[in-house]
Coordinates of C-alpha atoms in Angstrom, one line a residue:
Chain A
X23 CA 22.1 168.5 -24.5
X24 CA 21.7 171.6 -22.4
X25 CA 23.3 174.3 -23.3
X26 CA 24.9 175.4 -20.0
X27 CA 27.7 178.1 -21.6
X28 CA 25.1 179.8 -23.9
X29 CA 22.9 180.1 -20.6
X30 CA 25.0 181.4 -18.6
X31 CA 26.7 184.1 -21.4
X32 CA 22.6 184.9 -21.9
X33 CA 22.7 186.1 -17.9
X34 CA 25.5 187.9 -17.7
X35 CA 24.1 190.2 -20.3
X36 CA 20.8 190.8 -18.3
X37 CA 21.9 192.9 -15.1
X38 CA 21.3 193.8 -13.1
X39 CA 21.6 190.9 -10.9
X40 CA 18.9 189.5 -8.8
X41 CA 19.0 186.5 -6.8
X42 CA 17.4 184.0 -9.2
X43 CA 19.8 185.0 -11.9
X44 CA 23.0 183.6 -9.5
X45 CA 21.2 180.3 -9.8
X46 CA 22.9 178.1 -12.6
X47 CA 21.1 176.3 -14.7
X48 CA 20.8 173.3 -12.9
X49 CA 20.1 174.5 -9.8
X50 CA 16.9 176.8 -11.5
X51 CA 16.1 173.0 -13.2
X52 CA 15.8 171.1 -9.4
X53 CA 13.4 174.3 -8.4
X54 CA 11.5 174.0 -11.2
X55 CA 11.0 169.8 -11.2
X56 CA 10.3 170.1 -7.2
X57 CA 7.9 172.7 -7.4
X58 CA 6.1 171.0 -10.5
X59 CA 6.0 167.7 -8.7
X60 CA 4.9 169.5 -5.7
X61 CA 2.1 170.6 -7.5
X62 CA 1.0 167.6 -9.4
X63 CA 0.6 165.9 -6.0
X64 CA 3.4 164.0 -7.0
X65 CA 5.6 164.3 -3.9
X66 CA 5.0 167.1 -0.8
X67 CA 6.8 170.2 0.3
X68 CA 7.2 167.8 3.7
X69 CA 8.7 164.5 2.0
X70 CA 11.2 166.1 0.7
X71 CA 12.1 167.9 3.8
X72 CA 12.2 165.1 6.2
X73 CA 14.3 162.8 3.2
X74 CA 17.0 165.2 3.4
X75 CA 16.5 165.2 8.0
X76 CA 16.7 161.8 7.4
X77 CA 19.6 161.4 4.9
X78 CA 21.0 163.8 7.7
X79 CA 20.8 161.6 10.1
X80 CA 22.8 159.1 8.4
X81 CA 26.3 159.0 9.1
X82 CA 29.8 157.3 9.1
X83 CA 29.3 157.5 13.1
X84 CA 26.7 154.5 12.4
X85 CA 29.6 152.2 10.8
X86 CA 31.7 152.9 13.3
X87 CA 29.6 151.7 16.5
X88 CA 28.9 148.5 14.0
X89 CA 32.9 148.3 13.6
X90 CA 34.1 148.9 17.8
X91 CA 31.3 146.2 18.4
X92 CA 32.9 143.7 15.9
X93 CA 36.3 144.5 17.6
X94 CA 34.7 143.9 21.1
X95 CA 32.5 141.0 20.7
X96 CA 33.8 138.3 18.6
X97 CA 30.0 136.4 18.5
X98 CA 28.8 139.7 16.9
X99 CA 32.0 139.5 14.7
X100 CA 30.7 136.1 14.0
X101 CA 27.1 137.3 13.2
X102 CA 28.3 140.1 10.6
X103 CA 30.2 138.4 8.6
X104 CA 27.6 135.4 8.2
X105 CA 25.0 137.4 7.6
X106 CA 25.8 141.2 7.6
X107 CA 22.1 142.8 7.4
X108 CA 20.7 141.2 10.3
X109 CA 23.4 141.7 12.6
X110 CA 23.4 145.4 11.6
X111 CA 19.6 145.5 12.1
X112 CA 20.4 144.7 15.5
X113 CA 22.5 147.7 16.5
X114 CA 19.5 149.6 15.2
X115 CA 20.1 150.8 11.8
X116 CA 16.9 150.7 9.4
X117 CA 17.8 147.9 7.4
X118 CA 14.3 148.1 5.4
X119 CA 16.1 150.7 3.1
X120 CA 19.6 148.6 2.5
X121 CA 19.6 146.2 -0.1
X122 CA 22.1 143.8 0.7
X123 CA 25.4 143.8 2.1
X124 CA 28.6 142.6 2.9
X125 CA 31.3 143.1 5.4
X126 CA 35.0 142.7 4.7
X127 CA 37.9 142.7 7.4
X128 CA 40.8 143.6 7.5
X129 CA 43.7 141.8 9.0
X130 CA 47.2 141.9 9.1
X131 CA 47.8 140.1 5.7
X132 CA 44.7 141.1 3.7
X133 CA 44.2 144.9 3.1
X134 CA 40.2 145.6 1.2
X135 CA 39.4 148.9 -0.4
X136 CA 35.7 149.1 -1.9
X137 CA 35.2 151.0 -5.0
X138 CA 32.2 151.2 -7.6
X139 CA 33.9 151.5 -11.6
X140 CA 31.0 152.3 -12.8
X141 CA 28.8 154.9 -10.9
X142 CA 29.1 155.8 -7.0
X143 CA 27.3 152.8 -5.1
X144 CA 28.2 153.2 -1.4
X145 CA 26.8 151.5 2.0
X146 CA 24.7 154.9 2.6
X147 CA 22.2 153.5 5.4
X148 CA 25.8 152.9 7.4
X149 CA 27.8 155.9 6.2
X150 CA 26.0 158.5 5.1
X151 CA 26.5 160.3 1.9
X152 CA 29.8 159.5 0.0
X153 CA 32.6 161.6 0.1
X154 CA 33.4 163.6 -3.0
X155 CA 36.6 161.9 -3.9
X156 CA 34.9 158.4 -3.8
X157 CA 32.4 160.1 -6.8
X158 CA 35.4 161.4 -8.5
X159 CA 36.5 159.9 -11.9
X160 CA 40.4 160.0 -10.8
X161 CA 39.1 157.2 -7.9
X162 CA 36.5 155.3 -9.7
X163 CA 39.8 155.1 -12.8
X164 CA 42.6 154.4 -10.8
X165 CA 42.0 152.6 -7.6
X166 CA 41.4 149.1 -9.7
X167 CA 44.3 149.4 -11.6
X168 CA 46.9 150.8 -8.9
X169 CA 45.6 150.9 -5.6
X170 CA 48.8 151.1 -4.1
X171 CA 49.5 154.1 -6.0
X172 CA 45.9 155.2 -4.6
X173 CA 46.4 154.2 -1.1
X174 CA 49.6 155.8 -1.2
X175 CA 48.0 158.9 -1.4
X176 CA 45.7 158.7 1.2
X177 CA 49.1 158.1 3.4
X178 CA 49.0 154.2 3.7
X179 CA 52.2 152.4 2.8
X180 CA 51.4 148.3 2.8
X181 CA 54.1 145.6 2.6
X182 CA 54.7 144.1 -0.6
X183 CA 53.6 140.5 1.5
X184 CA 49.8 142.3 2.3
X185 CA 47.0 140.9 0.0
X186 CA 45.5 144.5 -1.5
X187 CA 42.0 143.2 -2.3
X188 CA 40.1 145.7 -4.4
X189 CA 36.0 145.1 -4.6
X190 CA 34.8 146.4 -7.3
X191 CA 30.8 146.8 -6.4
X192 CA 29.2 146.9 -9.4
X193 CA 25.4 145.3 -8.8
X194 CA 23.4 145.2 -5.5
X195 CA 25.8 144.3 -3.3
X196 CA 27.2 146.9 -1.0
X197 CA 30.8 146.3 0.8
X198 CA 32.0 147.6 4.6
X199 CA 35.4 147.3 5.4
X200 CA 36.1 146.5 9.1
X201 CA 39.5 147.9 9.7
X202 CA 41.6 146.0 12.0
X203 CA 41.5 146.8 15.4
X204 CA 45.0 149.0 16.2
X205 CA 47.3 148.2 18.4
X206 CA 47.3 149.9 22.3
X207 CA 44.1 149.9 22.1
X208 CA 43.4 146.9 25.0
X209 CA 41.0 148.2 27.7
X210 CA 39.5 151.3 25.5
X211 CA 35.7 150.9 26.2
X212 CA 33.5 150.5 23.2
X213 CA 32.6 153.8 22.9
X214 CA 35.9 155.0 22.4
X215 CA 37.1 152.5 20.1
X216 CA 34.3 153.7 17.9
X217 CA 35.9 157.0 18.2
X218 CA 39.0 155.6 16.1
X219 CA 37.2 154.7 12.9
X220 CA 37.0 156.9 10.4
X221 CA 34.7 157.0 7.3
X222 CA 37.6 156.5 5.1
X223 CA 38.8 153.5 6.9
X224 CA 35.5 151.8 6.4
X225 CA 35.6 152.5 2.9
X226 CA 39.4 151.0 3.0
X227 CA 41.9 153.7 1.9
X228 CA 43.1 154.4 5.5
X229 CA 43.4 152.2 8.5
X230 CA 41.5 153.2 11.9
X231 CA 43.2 156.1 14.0
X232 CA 45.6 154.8 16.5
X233 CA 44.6 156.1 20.1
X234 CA 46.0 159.4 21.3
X235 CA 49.0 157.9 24.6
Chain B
X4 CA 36.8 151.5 -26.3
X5 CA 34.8 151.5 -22.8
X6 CA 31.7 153.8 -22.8
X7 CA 32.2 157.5 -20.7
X8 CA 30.4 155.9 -17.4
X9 CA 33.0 153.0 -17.3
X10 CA 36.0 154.4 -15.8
X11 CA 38.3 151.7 -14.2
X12 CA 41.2 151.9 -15.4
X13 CA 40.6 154.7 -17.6
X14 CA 44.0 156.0 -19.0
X15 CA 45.0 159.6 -18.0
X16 CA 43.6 159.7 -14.6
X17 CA 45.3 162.3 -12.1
X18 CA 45.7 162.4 -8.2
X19 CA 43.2 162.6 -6.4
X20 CA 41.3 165.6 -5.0
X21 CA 40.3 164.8 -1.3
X22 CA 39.0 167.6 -0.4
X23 CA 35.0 167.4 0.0
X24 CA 32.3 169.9 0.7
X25 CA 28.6 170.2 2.7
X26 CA 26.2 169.8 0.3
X27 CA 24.3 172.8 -1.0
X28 CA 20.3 173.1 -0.7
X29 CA 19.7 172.0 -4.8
X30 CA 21.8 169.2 -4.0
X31 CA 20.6 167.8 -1.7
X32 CA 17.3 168.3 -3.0
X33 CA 18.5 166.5 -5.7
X34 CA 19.2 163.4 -3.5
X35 CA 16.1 163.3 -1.8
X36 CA 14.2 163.9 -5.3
X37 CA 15.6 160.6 -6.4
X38 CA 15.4 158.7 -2.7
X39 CA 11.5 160.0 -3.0
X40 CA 10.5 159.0 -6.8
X41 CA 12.5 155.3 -6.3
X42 CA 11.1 154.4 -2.9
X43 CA 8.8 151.4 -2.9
X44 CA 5.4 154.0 -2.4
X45 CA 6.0 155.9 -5.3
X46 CA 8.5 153.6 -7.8
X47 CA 8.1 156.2 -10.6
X48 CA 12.1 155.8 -11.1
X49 CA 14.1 152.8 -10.6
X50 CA 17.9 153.7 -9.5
X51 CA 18.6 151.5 -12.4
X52 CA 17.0 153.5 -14.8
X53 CA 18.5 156.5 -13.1
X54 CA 22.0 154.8 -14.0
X55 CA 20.9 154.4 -17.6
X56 CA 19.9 158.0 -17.9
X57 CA 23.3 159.1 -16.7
X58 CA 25.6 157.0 -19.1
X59 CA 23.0 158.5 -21.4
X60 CA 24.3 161.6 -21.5
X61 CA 27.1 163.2 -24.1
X62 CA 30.5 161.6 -23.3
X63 CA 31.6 165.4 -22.6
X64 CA 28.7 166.4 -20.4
X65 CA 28.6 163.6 -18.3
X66 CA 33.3 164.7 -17.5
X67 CA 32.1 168.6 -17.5
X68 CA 29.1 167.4 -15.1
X69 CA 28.8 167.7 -11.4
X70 CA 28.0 164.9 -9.8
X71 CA 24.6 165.9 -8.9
X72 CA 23.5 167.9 -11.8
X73 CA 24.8 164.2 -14.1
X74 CA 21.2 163.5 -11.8
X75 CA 19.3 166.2 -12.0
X76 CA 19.6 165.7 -15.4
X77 CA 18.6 162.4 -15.3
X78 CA 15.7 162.7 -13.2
X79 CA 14.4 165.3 -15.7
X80 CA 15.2 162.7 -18.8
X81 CA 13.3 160.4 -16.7
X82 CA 10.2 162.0 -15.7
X83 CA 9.8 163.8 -19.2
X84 CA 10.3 159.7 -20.4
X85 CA 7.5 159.0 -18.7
X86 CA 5.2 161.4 -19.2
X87 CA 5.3 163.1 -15.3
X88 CA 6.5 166.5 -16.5
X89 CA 7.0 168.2 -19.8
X90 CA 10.3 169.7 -20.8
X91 CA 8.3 172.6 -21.7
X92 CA 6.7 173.2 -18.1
X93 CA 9.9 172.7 -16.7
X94 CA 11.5 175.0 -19.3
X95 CA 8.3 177.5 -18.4
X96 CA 9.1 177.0 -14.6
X97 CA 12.7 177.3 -14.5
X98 CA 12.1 180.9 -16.3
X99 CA 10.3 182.4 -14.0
X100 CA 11.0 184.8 -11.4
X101 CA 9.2 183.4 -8.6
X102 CA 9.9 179.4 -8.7
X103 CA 8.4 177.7 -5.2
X104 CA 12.1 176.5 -4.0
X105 CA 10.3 176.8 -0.4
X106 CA 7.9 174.9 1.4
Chain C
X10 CA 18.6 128.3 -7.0
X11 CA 19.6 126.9 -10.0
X12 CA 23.2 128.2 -10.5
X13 CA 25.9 127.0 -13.4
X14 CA 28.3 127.9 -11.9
X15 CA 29.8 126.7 -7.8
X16 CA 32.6 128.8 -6.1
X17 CA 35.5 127.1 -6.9
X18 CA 34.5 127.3 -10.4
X19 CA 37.5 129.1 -13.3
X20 CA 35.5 131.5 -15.6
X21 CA 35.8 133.7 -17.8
X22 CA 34.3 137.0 -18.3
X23 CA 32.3 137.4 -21.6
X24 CA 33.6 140.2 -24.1
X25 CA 30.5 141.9 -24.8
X26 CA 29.1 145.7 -25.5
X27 CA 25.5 145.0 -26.1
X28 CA 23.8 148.3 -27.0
X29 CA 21.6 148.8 -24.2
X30 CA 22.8 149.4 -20.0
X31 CA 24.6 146.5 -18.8
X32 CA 26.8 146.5 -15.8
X33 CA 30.2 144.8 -16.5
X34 CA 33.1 146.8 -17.0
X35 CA 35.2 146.6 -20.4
X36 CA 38.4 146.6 -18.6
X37 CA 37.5 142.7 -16.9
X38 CA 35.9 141.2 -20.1
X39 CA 37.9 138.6 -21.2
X40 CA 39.9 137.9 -18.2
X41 CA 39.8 134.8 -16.2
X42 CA 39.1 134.6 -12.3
X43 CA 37.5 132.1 -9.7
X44 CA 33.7 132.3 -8.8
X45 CA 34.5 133.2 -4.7
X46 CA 30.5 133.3 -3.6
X47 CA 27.2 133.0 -5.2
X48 CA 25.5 136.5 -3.4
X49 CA 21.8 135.0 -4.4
X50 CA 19.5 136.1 -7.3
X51 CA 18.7 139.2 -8.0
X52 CA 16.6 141.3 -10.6
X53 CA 18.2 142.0 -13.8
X54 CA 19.4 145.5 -14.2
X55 CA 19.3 145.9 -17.8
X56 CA 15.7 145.5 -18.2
X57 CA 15.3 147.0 -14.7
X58 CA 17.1 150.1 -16.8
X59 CA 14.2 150.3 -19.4
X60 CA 11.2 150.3 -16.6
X61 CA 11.1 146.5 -17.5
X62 CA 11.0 144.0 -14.4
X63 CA 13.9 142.5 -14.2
X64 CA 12.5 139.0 -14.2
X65 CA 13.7 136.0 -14.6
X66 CA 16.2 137.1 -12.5
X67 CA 20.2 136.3 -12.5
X68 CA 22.1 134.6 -10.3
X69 CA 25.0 137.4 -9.0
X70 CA 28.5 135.6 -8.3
X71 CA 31.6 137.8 -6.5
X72 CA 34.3 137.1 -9.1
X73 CA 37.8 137.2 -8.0
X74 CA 40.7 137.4 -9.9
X75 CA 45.0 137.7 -9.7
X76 CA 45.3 141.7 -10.4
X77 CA 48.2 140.6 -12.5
X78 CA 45.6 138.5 -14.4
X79 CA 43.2 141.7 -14.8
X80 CA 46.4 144.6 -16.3
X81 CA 49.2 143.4 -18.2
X82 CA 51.3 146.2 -16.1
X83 CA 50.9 145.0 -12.5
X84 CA 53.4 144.2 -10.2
X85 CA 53.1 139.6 -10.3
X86 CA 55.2 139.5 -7.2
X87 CA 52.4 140.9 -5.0
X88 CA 49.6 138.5 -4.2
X89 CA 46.7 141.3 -5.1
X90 CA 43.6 140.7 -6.0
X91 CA 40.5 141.7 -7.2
X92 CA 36.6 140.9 -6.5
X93 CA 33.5 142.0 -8.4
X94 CA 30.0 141.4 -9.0
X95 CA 29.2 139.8 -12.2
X96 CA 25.9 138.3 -13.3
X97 CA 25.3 134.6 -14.7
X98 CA 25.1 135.8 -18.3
X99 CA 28.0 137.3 -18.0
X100 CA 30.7 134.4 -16.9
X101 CA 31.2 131.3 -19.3
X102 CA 32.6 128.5 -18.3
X103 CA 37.0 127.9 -19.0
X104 CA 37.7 124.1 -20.2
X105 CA 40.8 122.9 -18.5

């Protein structure tokens, strides 16, 4: 459809360089729709400033207070996994922007890793943006089929006897893991069990960090 | 024979590259483009439809794609689709020197 | 809600490639799992794809299945598994 080589050959024979012609193609494309759309009235110069502050403002840091609560206070725990948007609401995170969603937990005999097959749909009102390998084909292709393999790679070994559950989330629904709570960790206060789970191990290809002794 | 979009399971499939990176500027004005046009004020594109316009592209361009410019893309198909913008203004716009990239 | 299908239920996956957006992948069409929740009712994404409205809208199920069900290759001694999302029209019904 666009014929990104032919550009790109078509700029290397104009120097000398100036800034605009170290833009690729796409990038000159986003300028170009933004400022059209700016003019049309369509969106302002200030939405799309504070859409990006906001999607700033999201991050995995926001699953993980939801996750040391879970570990702390088993009515919360209780909440979540009955009904997983309004006990997130309460910890304060703008559900008005996440369609639905569920939480999955981890234990000692059941192991969940979230993937979407078919595009990149990730919990982003509780994570943030997704990390790159989570949008890469080699995830979205192998994790279903051998997520062993896949885990594996991210440096988790699991017993043959632990249930790997892969969730494939390909409609509305959007999946957190809650990793299990590790071991040592009695008497850590919430904020620094919060410190322990990582973005990956809410997604489910790592467990949570075991605390520095 | 899945379509280009569908990928689990896809045969071939390497390790996997875990290495990530900040978003640039055009990228994540990319994002907020799309978070802007779907939200419930504006609804000029539904993330559906964004999905649609993706798997829409040629089977090589949508592997040889980055991530965001597989949306960029689609936004464009999108708002050309329904009459917002014309490929030629964004054509005209792209060309020249001075685009307004800053608010 | 009106549902044909309770968790509990054994269905099957329809084999389909309708030539329009749909969002069930080839590789588990045709294979047979357990409805393990009915998530509610939601707007359905391949009219939603076309600027349509998605209505009537379809009831979503989480679908789970043996992984040694979904790939001829996988290890059956391990007690794996795999859920998805898969709409109403998608699932029919396996006679036992």
């Amino acid at each position: 459809m666009h014929d990104h080589e032919h550009d790109h050959a078509h700029e290397a024979a104009h120097a000398p360089i100036v800034e605009r012609d170290a833009l690729t193609y796409y990038e000159r494309r986003v300028q170009a729709i933004q400022a059209l759309l700016i003019e049309k009235g369509v969106v302002t110069a200030d939405e799309v400033r504070r859409t990006i502050e906001a999607m700033d403002a999201r991050s995995p840091a926001m699953g993980a207070k939801i996750v040391a609560r879970v570990w702390v206070d088993p009515d919360f725990r209780a909440r979540l996994l009955a009904d997983t948007k309004a006990a997130v609401a309460e910890m304060g995170v703008d559900t008005g922007s996440l369609i639905k969603i569920a939480a999955v937990e981890n234990t000692e005999s059941l192991h969940n890793v979230v993937v979407c097959t078919l595009c990149s749909c990730y919990p982003r009102a509780l994570l943030g943006l997704p990390p790159d390998w989570y949008k890469s084909l080699n995830y979205r292709s192998r994790v279903v089929k051998d997520p062993r393999g896949v885990l594996e790679e991210f440096g988790l070994d699991l017993d043959s006897d632990v249930e790997v559950r892969v969730y494939d989330s390909t409609a509305d629904m959007r999946y957190l893991v809650i990793p299990a709570r590790p071991a040592g960790t009695e008497g850590m206060s919430e904020e620094q069990l919060a410190e322990l789970v990582t973005r990956d191990s809410m997604i489910g290809v790592t467990k949570a960090r075991k605390p520095n002794r | 024979m899945p379509q280009v979009h569908d990928r689990g399971g896809w045969p071939g499939a390497g390790p996997i590259n875990q290495a990530g990176h900040d978003l640039s500027m055009w990228e994540q004005r990319t994002d907020a483009l799309l978070v802007l046009l779907s939200s419930p004020t504006k609804q000029l594109i539904r993330v559906d439809e964004l999905r649609r316009a993706i798997e829409s592209l040629p089977p090589d361009a949508y592997e040889k794609l980055s991530y965001y410019e597989r949306w960029i893309s689609a936004i464009e198909t999108l708002l050309v689709e329904k009459g917002v913008l014309t490929k030629e203004e964004i054509d005209r716009k792209a060309d020249e020197g001075k685009v307004t990239s800053n608010e | 809600m009106d549902t044909r299908f309770q968790p509990g239920d054994t269905v099957r996956v329809r084999v389909d490639s309708p030539p329009h957006h749909f969002r069930t992948p080839v590789y588990i069409q045709g294979k047979v799992g357990r409805v393990a929740a009915i998530h509610g009712e939601f707007r359905n994404p391949e009219t939603l794809a076309y600027g349509g409205d998605g209505l009537p809208r379809q009831p979503l199920y989480l679908v789970h299945f043996a992984q040694s069900d979904v790939w001829g290759q996988y290890d059956a001694a391990t007690r794996d598994t795999l859920f998805i999302d898969i709409y109403e029209p998608w699932l029919e019904p396996v006679e036992h």
